[in-house]
XYZ file of C-alpha atoms in Angstrom:
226
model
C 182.303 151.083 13.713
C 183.875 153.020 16.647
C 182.456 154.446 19.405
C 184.686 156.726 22.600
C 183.244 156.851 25.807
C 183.796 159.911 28.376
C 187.232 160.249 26.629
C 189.501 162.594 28.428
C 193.139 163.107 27.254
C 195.479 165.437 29.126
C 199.093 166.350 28.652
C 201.285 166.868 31.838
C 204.924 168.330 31.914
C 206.482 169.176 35.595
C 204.628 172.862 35.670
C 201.759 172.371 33.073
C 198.449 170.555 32.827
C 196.536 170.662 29.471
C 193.317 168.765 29.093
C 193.131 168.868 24.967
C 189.906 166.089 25.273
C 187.335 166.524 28.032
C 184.653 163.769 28.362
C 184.292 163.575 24.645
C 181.480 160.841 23.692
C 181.720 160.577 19.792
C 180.419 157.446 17.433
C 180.689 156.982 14.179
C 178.736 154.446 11.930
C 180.250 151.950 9.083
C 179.673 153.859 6.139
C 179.496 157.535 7.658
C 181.253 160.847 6.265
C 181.754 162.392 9.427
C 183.274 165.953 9.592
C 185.078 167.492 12.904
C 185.464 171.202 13.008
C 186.556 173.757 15.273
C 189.117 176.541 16.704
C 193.161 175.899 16.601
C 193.756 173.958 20.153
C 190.385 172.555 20.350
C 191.582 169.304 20.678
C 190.250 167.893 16.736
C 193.537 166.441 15.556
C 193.796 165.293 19.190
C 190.940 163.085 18.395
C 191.484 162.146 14.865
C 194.966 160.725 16.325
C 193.376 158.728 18.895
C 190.612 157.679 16.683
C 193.605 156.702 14.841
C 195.261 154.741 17.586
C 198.467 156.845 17.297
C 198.133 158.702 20.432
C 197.103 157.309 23.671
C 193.892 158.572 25.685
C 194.589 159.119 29.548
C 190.915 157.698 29.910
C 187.843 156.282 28.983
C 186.752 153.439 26.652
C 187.338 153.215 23.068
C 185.370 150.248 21.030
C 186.324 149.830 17.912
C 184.242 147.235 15.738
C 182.539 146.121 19.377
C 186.715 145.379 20.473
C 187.826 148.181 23.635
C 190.992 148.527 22.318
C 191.756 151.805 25.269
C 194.768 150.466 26.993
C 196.159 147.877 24.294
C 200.197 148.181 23.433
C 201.666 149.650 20.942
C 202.067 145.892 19.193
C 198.300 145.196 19.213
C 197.130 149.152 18.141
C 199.884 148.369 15.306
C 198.059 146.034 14.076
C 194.987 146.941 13.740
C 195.568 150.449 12.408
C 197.849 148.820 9.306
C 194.924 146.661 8.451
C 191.698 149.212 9.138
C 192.737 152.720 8.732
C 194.496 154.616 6.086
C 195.818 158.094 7.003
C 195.338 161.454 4.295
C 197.415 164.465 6.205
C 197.729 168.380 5.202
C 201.197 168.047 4.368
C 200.704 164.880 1.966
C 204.044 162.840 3.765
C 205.627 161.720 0.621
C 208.834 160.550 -0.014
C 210.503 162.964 -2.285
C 213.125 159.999 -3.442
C 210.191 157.932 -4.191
C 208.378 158.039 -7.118
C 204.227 157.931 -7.386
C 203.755 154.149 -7.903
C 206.545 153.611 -4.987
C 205.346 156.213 -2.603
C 201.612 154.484 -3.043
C 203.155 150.842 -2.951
C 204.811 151.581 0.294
C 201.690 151.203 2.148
C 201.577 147.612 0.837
C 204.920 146.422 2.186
C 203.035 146.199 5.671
C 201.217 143.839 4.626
C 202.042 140.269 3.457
C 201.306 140.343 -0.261
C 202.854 139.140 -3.089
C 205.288 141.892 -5.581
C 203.147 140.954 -8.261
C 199.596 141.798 -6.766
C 201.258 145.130 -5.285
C 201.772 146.704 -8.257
C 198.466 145.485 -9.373
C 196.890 146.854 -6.921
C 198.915 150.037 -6.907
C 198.133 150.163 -10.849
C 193.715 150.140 -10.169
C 194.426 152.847 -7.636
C 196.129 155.185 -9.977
C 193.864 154.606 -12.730
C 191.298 155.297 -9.785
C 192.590 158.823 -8.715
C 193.444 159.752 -12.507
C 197.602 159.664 -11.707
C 198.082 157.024 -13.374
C 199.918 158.941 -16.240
C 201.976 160.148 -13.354
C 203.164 156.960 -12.227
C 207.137 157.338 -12.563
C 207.066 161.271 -11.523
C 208.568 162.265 -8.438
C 206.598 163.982 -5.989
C 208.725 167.555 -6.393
C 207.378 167.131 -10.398
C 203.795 167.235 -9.086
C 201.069 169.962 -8.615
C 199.783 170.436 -4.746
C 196.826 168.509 -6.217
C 198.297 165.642 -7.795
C 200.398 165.300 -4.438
C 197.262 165.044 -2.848
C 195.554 162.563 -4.835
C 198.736 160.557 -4.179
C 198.619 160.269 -0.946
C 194.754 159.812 -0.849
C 195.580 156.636 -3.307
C 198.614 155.570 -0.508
C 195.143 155.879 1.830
C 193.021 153.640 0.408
C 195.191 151.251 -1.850
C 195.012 148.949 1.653
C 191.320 148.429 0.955
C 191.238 150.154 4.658
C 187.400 150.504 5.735
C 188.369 153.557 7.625
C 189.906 156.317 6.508
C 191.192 159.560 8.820
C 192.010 163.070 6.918
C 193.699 165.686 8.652
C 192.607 168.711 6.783
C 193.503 167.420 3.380
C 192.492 170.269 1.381
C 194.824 172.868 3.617
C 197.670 173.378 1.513
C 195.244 173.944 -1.943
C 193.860 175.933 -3.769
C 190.010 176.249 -3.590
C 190.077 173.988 -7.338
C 192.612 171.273 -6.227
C 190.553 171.015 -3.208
C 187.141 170.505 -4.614
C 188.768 168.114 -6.343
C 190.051 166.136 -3.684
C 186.450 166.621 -1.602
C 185.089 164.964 -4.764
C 187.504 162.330 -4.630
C 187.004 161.163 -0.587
C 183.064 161.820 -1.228
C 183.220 158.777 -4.115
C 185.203 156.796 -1.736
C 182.338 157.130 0.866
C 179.626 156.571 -1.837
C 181.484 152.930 -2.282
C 181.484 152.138 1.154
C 184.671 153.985 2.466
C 183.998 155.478 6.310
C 185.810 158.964 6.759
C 186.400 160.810 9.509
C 188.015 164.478 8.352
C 189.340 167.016 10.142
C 188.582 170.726 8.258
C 188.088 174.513 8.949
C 186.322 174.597 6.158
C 182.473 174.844 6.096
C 182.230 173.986 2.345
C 183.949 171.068 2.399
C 182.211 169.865 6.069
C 179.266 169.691 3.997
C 180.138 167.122 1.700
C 180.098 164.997 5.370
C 176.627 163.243 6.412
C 177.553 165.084 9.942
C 179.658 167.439 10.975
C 180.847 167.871 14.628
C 182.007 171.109 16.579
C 184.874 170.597 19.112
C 185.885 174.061 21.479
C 187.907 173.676 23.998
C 187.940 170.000 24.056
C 184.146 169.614 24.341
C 182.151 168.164 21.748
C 179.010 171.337 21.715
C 177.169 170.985 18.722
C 176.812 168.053 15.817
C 174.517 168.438 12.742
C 173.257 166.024 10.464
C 172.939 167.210 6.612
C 169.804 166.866 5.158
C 169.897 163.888 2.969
């Protein structure tokens, strides 16, 4: 599904040069639970982000479903990330002024999709991530869990084959978060690919593979015995 190629990224101000990615070489199959772990400042979210084709790489080659997309615009990245990759983040990103069903249905609006088969499709997720009794709440009239099964359902309502989580499970409790591991582990079972960022060894083992970044080297990746 995607595949980077001696990926380096480095950020320059007038006195400073960090190199966050250095010569990272990182695949990851169609159908893969892939977990990336390591230090603060190894560089993880610095890959999830350009996995996610919202930050740039300063080099190398990034093919993604057999297309090099390293060095497209803005416009053409756009474009492909609204219709392949959903986005699950610590801090959940709702819209406090929105409620569940319009929070979720705002990742719809991208596309071009009749009213009527939004809120159809906004309906199966709910029922899907058991919110759908929460459907007119707004997010401040939510548990840290139910929050987070709302934005995994803004994820995936898309029908995305790729989803990127940016330790999901960080602001829960050790419950809420098993409960969203199980969640993201059923999504992968139906075909989902996920690519999660975590500092959490428990939940990097509900991945096929988990990979350790320090210092923006990949230097270890194991495979979980099936």
């Amino acid at each position: 599904m995607l595949r980077l190629h001696d990926l380096y990224k480095v950020y320059r101000t007038d006195e400073v040069e960090t190199v966050a990615l250095n010569g990272v070489n990182f695949e990851v199959d169609q159908g893969e639970f892939v977990a990336v772990m390591g230090p603060s400042g190894c560089g993880k979210s610095t890959l999830l982000n350009i996995v996610g084709m919202i930050d740039d790489l300063t080099s190398g080659d990034y093919h993604f479903f057999d297309e090099n997309v390293a060095g497209y615009g803005e416009k053409q990245l756009s474009s492909i990330r609204k219709q392949n990759i959903g986005f699950i983040f610590q801090s959940f990103n709702l819209i406090d002024e929105l409620t569940v069903a319009e929070n979720i249905e705002l990742a719809l609006l991208y596309h071009r999709m009749p009213s009527s088969q939004r809120k159809k499709r906004v309906a199966t997720v709910m029922d899907r991530m058991g919110i759908a009794h929460r459907a007119k709440h707004l997010p401040g009239q939510l548990s840290g869990g139910q929050q987070q099964r709302v934005a995994v359902a803004r994820a995936v309502v898309g029908n995305q084959p790729l989803i990127l989580a940016d330790e999901p499970t960080g602001n829960l409790d050790s419950v809420h978060g098993q409960e969203v591991m199980e969640l993201l582990r059923s999504l992968n079972a139906d075909g989902t690919t996920i690519v999660m960022v975590t500092h959490s060894p428990s939940h990097a083992d509900y991945a096929h593979r988990t990979v350790n970044l320090f210092d923006g080297h990949i230097v270890t990746e194991n495979v979980r015995a099936a």
